[in-house]
């Protein structure tokens, strides 16, 4: 179970010079080969399929907590992308 609070983990500053190119670079962090989405899926899958949870509870808790933390990272990276795009026009890129 993931508890979602309607706020970010930390406040991010607004970009002084919004840039679609910078947003594209940050988007690679979100959905690239080793991005946050891949990491979330890996840890979530591992936590769902963890066998013998009761025998090694601290290790299962660690994997499940990392999956929940990755969910928060996705929210932060997505917000950063939106900040980098706020104030740009379609032709800026």
mmCIF file of C-alpha atoms in Angstrom:
data_model
loop_
_atom_site.group_PDB
_atom_site.id
_atom_site.type_symbol
_atom_site.label_atom_id
_atom_site.label_comp_id
_atom_site.label_asym_id
_atom_site.label_seq_id
_atom_site.Cartn_x
_atom_site.Cartn_y
_atom_site.Cartn_z
ATOM 1 C CA UNK A 1 0.000 0.000 0.000
ATOM 2 C CA UNK A 2 1.242 3.465 -0.856
ATOM 3 C CA UNK A 3 0.023 6.426 1.168
ATOM 4 C CA UNK A 4 -0.138 9.493 -1.034
ATOM 5 C CA UNK A 5 -0.130 12.942 0.510
ATOM 6 C CA UNK A 6 -1.090 15.864 -1.702
ATOM 7 C CA UNK A 7 2.273 17.621 -1.422
ATOM 8 C CA UNK A 8 5.792 17.147 -2.704
ATOM 9 C CA UNK A 9 8.634 15.770 -0.598
ATOM 10 C CA UNK A 10 10.462 19.083 -0.995
ATOM 11 C CA UNK A 11 9.900 22.390 -2.725
ATOM 12 C CA UNK A 12 11.595 22.899 -6.070
ATOM 13 C CA UNK A 13 12.573 26.389 -7.263
ATOM 14 C CA UNK A 14 11.084 27.816 -10.441
ATOM 15 C CA UNK A 15 13.393 27.821 -13.434
ATOM 16 C CA UNK A 16 14.829 31.258 -14.232
ATOM 17 C CA UNK A 17 15.185 30.295 -17.887
ATOM 18 C CA UNK A 18 12.582 27.639 -18.801
ATOM 19 C CA UNK A 19 13.838 25.367 -21.547
ATOM 20 C CA UNK A 20 12.240 22.497 -23.462
ATOM 21 C CA UNK A 21 15.731 21.102 -24.085
ATOM 22 C CA UNK A 22 16.421 20.962 -20.356
ATOM 23 C CA UNK A 23 13.013 19.362 -19.809
ATOM 24 C CA UNK A 24 13.867 16.708 -22.407
ATOM 25 C CA UNK A 25 17.123 15.946 -20.593
ATOM 26 C CA UNK A 26 15.302 15.587 -17.276
ATOM 27 C CA UNK A 27 12.650 13.447 -18.966
ATOM 28 C CA UNK A 28 15.375 10.892 -19.687
ATOM 29 C CA UNK A 29 15.781 10.605 -15.914
ATOM 30 C CA UNK A 30 12.086 9.799 -15.675
ATOM 31 C CA UNK A 31 11.629 7.283 -18.457
ATOM 32 C CA UNK A 32 15.066 6.317 -19.720
ATOM 33 C CA UNK A 33 16.632 2.867 -19.561
ATOM 34 C CA UNK A 34 17.761 3.387 -15.969
ATOM 35 C CA UNK A 35 15.166 6.038 -15.128
ATOM 36 C CA UNK A 36 12.790 6.317 -12.221
ATOM 37 C CA UNK A 37 9.976 4.430 -13.976
ATOM 38 C CA UNK A 38 12.205 1.407 -14.586
ATOM 39 C CA UNK A 39 13.435 1.477 -11.014
ATOM 40 C CA UNK A 40 9.889 1.749 -9.657
ATOM 41 C CA UNK A 41 8.770 -1.229 -11.721
ATOM 42 C CA UNK A 42 11.776 -3.320 -10.664
ATOM 43 C CA UNK A 43 11.333 -2.742 -6.934
ATOM 44 C CA UNK A 44 7.538 -3.017 -7.109
ATOM 45 C CA UNK A 45 7.765 -6.324 -8.956
ATOM 46 C CA UNK A 46 10.333 -7.625 -6.461
ATOM 47 C CA UNK A 47 8.193 -6.618 -3.490
ATOM 48 C CA UNK A 48 5.056 -8.227 -4.968
ATOM 49 C CA UNK A 49 6.858 -11.500 -5.672
ATOM 50 C CA UNK A 50 8.925 -11.686 -2.478
ATOM 51 C CA UNK A 51 8.593 -15.232 -1.137
ATOM 52 C CA UNK A 52 8.878 -16.084 2.530
ATOM 53 C CA UNK A 53 8.186 -12.528 3.659
ATOM 54 C CA UNK A 54 7.539 -13.510 7.256
ATOM 55 C CA UNK A 55 10.912 -15.265 7.563
ATOM 56 C CA UNK A 56 12.966 -12.317 6.337
ATOM 57 C CA UNK A 57 10.659 -9.416 7.136
ATOM 58 C CA UNK A 58 13.312 -6.667 7.415
ATOM 59 C CA UNK A 59 14.513 -7.366 3.870
ATOM 60 C CA UNK A 60 10.996 -7.388 2.432
ATOM 61 C CA UNK A 61 10.239 -4.114 4.227
ATOM 62 C CA UNK A 62 13.378 -2.587 2.735
ATOM 63 C CA UNK A 63 12.408 -3.557 -0.824
ATOM 64 C CA UNK A 64 8.800 -2.393 -0.367
ATOM 65 C CA UNK A 65 9.905 0.936 1.143
ATOM 66 C CA UNK A 66 12.328 1.558 -1.714
ATOM 67 C CA UNK A 67 9.445 0.984 -4.164
ATOM 68 C CA UNK A 68 7.325 3.566 -2.337
ATOM 69 C CA UNK A 69 10.248 6.018 -2.335
ATOM 70 C CA UNK A 70 10.659 5.580 -6.090
ATOM 71 C CA UNK A 71 7.004 6.534 -6.496
ATOM 72 C CA UNK A 72 7.808 9.845 -4.779
ATOM 73 C CA UNK A 73 10.837 10.336 -7.047
ATOM 74 C CA UNK A 74 8.584 10.011 -10.099
ATOM 75 C CA UNK A 75 6.376 12.762 -8.734
ATOM 76 C CA UNK A 76 9.361 15.056 -8.132
ATOM 77 C CA UNK A 77 10.941 14.460 -11.529
ATOM 78 C CA UNK A 78 7.596 15.014 -13.284
ATOM 79 C CA UNK A 79 7.127 18.258 -11.378
ATOM 80 C CA UNK A 80 10.646 19.359 -12.352
ATOM 81 C CA UNK A 81 9.833 18.708 -16.017
ATOM 82 C CA UNK A 82 6.663 20.796 -15.702
ATOM 83 C CA UNK A 83 8.624 23.630 -14.091
ATOM 84 C CA UNK A 84 11.125 23.590 -16.954
ATOM 85 C CA UNK A 85 8.292 23.804 -19.496
ATOM 86 C CA UNK A 86 6.267 26.516 -17.735
ATOM 87 C CA UNK A 87 6.638 29.763 -19.653
ATOM 88 C CA UNK A 88 7.928 28.252 -22.892
ATOM 89 C CA UNK A 89 6.236 28.229 -26.268
ATOM 90 C CA UNK A 90 6.009 25.276 -28.677
ATOM 91 C CA UNK A 91 8.732 26.806 -30.884
ATOM 92 C CA UNK A 92 11.277 27.295 -28.075
ATOM 93 C CA UNK A 93 12.690 23.781 -28.475
#
